[in-house]
Amino acid sequence: MEIVVASSVGVLTAGGVYLILRLRAFPVILGLALLSYAVNVFLFATGRLAINTPPVLSKYGDATYTDPLPQALVLTAIVISFGMTAVLVMIALGAYLEADHDRIDMTGPNAPDTDKKETGA
């Protein structure tokens, strides 16, 4: 069970980092969403991975229970990441409507001139 959760966190993180490094706005937003999912799965796994155990209390007084604090943190993180994704989509949509493309590199009229050679005055 732990290897599946660890692998899923690794795959989500790798996919998120790959998409963040793209030069388009939409893949960057998807990459941030994947990274937030990876953090949520990691936080959820910190509450101990227990199968067929009660959430908080046991009938017979056993100390094997799942910690509810990471579950509350994940629920809060889901709400925050949804709100931030909505904000990023609106910012990207505004940039797309203003510039007619969604590239996020600096190749416009206000970009610094890096390919001009210095003449040395």
PDB file of C-alpha atoms in Angstrom:
ATOM      1  CA  MET A   1       0.000   0.000   0.000  1.00  0.00           C
ATOM      2  CA  GLU A   2       2.782   2.433   0.867  1.00  0.00           C
ATOM      3  CA  ILE A   3       4.596   1.829  -2.420  1.00  0.00           C
ATOM      4  CA  VAL A   4       1.440   2.672  -4.386  1.00  0.00           C
ATOM      5  CA  VAL A   5       0.931   5.941  -2.502  1.00  0.00           C
ATOM      6  CA  ALA A   6       4.615   6.884  -2.753  1.00  0.00           C
ATOM      7  CA  SER A   7       4.644   6.102  -6.481  1.00  0.00           C
ATOM      8  CA  SER A   8       1.500   8.132  -7.090  1.00  0.00           C
ATOM      9  CA  VAL A   9       2.971  11.121  -5.241  1.00  0.00           C
ATOM     10  CA  GLY A  10       6.155  10.821  -7.319  1.00  0.00           C
ATOM     11  CA  VAL A  11       4.304  10.526 -10.629  1.00  0.00           C
ATOM     12  CA  LEU A  12       2.008  13.466  -9.824  1.00  0.00           C
ATOM     13  CA  THR A  13       4.983  15.595  -8.775  1.00  0.00           C
ATOM     14  CA  ALA A  14       7.002  14.721 -11.880  1.00  0.00           C
ATOM     15  CA  GLY A  15       4.051  15.430 -14.167  1.00  0.00           C
ATOM     16  CA  GLY A  16       3.345  18.709 -12.381  1.00  0.00           C
ATOM     17  CA  VAL A  17       6.938  19.917 -12.651  1.00  0.00           C
ATOM     18  CA  TYR A  18       7.075  18.948 -16.332  1.00  0.00           C
ATOM     19  CA  LEU A  19       3.882  20.854 -17.095  1.00  0.00           C
ATOM     20  CA  ILE A  20       4.962  23.916 -15.102  1.00  0.00           C
ATOM     21  CA  LEU A  21       8.092  24.186 -17.251  1.00  0.00           C
ATOM     22  CA  ARG A  22       6.054  24.428 -20.467  1.00  0.00           C
ATOM     23  CA  LEU A  23       5.728  27.770 -22.287  1.00  0.00           C
ATOM     24  CA  ARG A  24       1.928  27.893 -22.419  1.00  0.00           C
ATOM     25  CA  ALA A  25      -0.469  29.100 -19.744  1.00  0.00           C
ATOM     26  CA  PHE A  26      -2.884  26.148 -19.762  1.00  0.00           C
ATOM     27  CA  PRO A  27      -0.238  23.429 -19.124  1.00  0.00           C
ATOM     28  CA  VAL A  28       1.177  25.565 -16.304  1.00  0.00           C
ATOM     29  CA  ILE A  29      -2.248  25.659 -14.655  1.00  0.00           C
ATOM     30  CA  LEU A  30      -2.601  21.889 -15.076  1.00  0.00           C
ATOM     31  CA  GLY A  31       0.874  21.398 -13.617  1.00  0.00           C
ATOM     32  CA  LEU A  32      -0.010  23.444 -10.554  1.00  0.00           C
ATOM     33  CA  ALA A  33      -3.162  21.372 -10.142  1.00  0.00           C
ATOM     34  CA  LEU A  34      -1.136  18.144 -10.342  1.00  0.00           C
ATOM     35  CA  LEU A  35       1.298  19.460  -7.752  1.00  0.00           C
ATOM     36  CA  SER A  36      -1.563  20.338  -5.424  1.00  0.00           C
ATOM     37  CA  TYR A  37      -2.967  16.813  -5.863  1.00  0.00           C
ATOM     38  CA  ALA A  38       0.446  15.377  -5.021  1.00  0.00           C
ATOM     39  CA  VAL A  39       0.619  17.468  -1.853  1.00  0.00           C
ATOM     40  CA  ASN A  40      -2.916  16.406  -0.910  1.00  0.00           C
ATOM     41  CA  VAL A  41      -2.088  12.711  -1.303  1.00  0.00           C
ATOM     42  CA  PHE A  42       1.106  13.202   0.697  1.00  0.00           C
ATOM     43  CA  LEU A  43      -0.749  15.005   3.496  1.00  0.00           C
ATOM     44  CA  PHE A  44      -3.432  12.328   3.514  1.00  0.00           C
ATOM     45  CA  ALA A  45      -0.791   9.603   3.795  1.00  0.00           C
ATOM     46  CA  THR A  46       0.810  11.276   6.816  1.00  0.00           C
ATOM     47  CA  GLY A  47      -2.243  10.310   8.860  1.00  0.00           C
ATOM     48  CA  ARG A  48      -1.106   6.682   8.757  1.00  0.00           C
ATOM     49  CA  LEU A  49      -2.332   4.262   6.124  1.00  0.00           C
ATOM     50  CA  ALA A  50      -4.617   1.906   8.048  1.00  0.00           C
ATOM     51  CA  ILE A  51      -7.046  -0.451   6.360  1.00  0.00           C
ATOM     52  CA  ASN A  52     -10.305  -1.577   8.012  1.00  0.00           C
ATOM     53  CA  THR A  53      -9.816   0.531  11.136  1.00  0.00           C
ATOM     54  CA  PRO A  54     -12.253   3.073  12.566  1.00  0.00           C
ATOM     55  CA  PRO A  55     -11.578   6.728  11.832  1.00  0.00           C
ATOM     56  CA  VAL A  56     -11.026   7.895  15.407  1.00  0.00           C
ATOM     57  CA  LEU A  57     -12.095   5.519  18.193  1.00  0.00           C
ATOM     58  CA  SER A  58     -12.125   1.779  18.493  1.00  0.00           C
ATOM     59  CA  LYS A  59     -14.739  -0.228  20.331  1.00  0.00           C
ATOM     60  CA  TYR A  60     -12.175  -2.287  22.213  1.00  0.00           C
ATOM     61  CA  GLY A  61      -9.713   0.448  23.163  1.00  0.00           C
ATOM     62  CA  ASP A  62      -7.031  -0.373  20.588  1.00  0.00           C
ATOM     63  CA  ALA A  63      -4.702   2.469  19.694  1.00  0.00           C
ATOM     64  CA  THR A  64      -4.902   1.775  15.956  1.00  0.00           C
ATOM     65  CA  TYR A  65      -6.812   4.666  14.461  1.00  0.00           C
ATOM     66  CA  THR A  66      -6.353   7.042  11.593  1.00  0.00           C
ATOM     67  CA  ASP A  67      -5.361  10.572  12.530  1.00  0.00           C
ATOM     68  CA  PRO A  68      -8.157  13.007  11.555  1.00  0.00           C
ATOM     69  CA  LEU A  69      -5.923  16.110  11.414  1.00  0.00           C
ATOM     70  CA  PRO A  70      -4.347  15.353   7.993  1.00  0.00           C
ATOM     71  CA  GLN A  71      -7.819  14.672   6.629  1.00  0.00           C
ATOM     72  CA  ALA A  72      -8.925  18.132   7.742  1.00  0.00           C
ATOM     73  CA  LEU A  73      -5.763  19.643   6.231  1.00  0.00           C
ATOM     74  CA  VAL A  74      -6.432  17.918   2.915  1.00  0.00           C
ATOM     75  CA  LEU A  75     -10.015  19.152   2.871  1.00  0.00           C
ATOM     76  CA  THR A  76      -8.811  22.698   3.469  1.00  0.00           C
ATOM     77  CA  ALA A  77      -6.091  22.341   0.826  1.00  0.00           C
ATOM     78  CA  ILE A  78      -8.625  21.116  -1.741  1.00  0.00           C
ATOM     79  CA  VAL A  79     -10.779  24.200  -1.220  1.00  0.00           C
ATOM     80  CA  ILE A  80      -7.793  26.560  -1.402  1.00  0.00           C
ATOM     81  CA  SER A  81      -6.348  24.899  -4.526  1.00  0.00           C
ATOM     82  CA  PHE A  82      -9.739  25.067  -6.248  1.00  0.00           C
ATOM     83  CA  GLY A  83      -9.953  28.787  -5.549  1.00  0.00           C
ATOM     84  CA  MET A  84      -6.397  29.427  -6.706  1.00  0.00           C
ATOM     85  CA  THR A  85      -6.974  27.414  -9.884  1.00  0.00           C
ATOM     86  CA  ALA A  86     -10.026  29.548 -10.648  1.00  0.00           C
ATOM     87  CA  VAL A  87      -7.976  32.719 -10.121  1.00  0.00           C
ATOM     88  CA  LEU A  88      -5.178  31.437 -12.371  1.00  0.00           C
ATOM     89  CA  VAL A  89      -7.632  30.479 -15.108  1.00  0.00           C
ATOM     90  CA  MET A  90      -9.125  33.978 -15.033  1.00  0.00           C
ATOM     91  CA  ILE A  91      -5.664  35.594 -15.172  1.00  0.00           C
ATOM     92  CA  ALA A  92      -4.628  33.328 -18.063  1.00  0.00           C
ATOM     93  CA  LEU A  93      -7.882  34.024 -19.891  1.00  0.00           C
ATOM     94  CA  GLY A  94      -7.371  37.773 -19.510  1.00  0.00           C
ATOM     95  CA  ALA A  95      -3.800  37.506 -20.789  1.00  0.00           C
ATOM     96  CA  TYR A  96      -4.951  35.399 -23.732  1.00  0.00           C
ATOM     97  CA  LEU A  97      -7.683  37.852 -24.684  1.00  0.00           C
ATOM     98  CA  GLU A  98      -5.250  40.767 -24.462  1.00  0.00           C
ATOM     99  CA  ALA A  99      -2.334  39.217 -26.367  1.00  0.00           C
ATOM    100  CA  ASP A 100      -4.167  36.729 -28.669  1.00  0.00           C
ATOM    101  CA  HIS A 101      -1.881  33.874 -27.567  1.00  0.00           C
ATOM    102  CA  ASP A 102      -1.103  32.047 -24.363  1.00  0.00           C
ATOM    103  CA  ARG A 103       2.667  31.896 -24.483  1.00  0.00           C
ATOM    104  CA  ILE A 104       4.327  32.946 -21.254  1.00  0.00           C
ATOM    105  CA  ASP A 105       7.833  33.690 -22.522  1.00  0.00           C
ATOM    106  CA  MET A 106       9.166  37.211 -22.986  1.00  0.00           C
ATOM    107  CA  THR A 107       9.293  37.655 -26.760  1.00  0.00           C
ATOM    108  CA  GLY A 108       7.292  40.827 -27.105  1.00  0.00           C
ATOM    109  CA  PRO A 109       8.030  44.487 -27.715  1.00  0.00           C
ATOM    110  CA  ASN A 110       8.867  45.040 -24.032  1.00  0.00           C
ATOM    111  CA  ALA A 111      11.239  42.061 -23.802  1.00  0.00           C
ATOM    112  CA  PRO A 112      14.910  42.722 -23.086  1.00  0.00           C
ATOM    113  CA  ASP A 113      17.157  42.539 -26.139  1.00  0.00           C
ATOM    114  CA  THR A 114      19.413  39.582 -25.483  1.00  0.00           C
ATOM    115  CA  ASP A 115      20.443  38.796 -29.037  1.00  0.00           C
ATOM    116  CA  LYS A 116      21.919  42.225 -29.857  1.00  0.00           C
ATOM    117  CA  LYS A 117      25.683  42.403 -29.671  1.00  0.00           C
ATOM    118  CA  GLU A 118      27.285  45.111 -27.615  1.00  0.00           C
ATOM    119  CA  THR A 119      29.270  47.525 -29.741  1.00  0.00           C
ATOM    120  CA  GLY A 120      31.517  48.683 -26.913  1.00  0.00           C
ATOM    121  CA  ALA A 121      31.554  52.475 -26.863  1.00  0.00           C
TER     122      ALA A 121
END
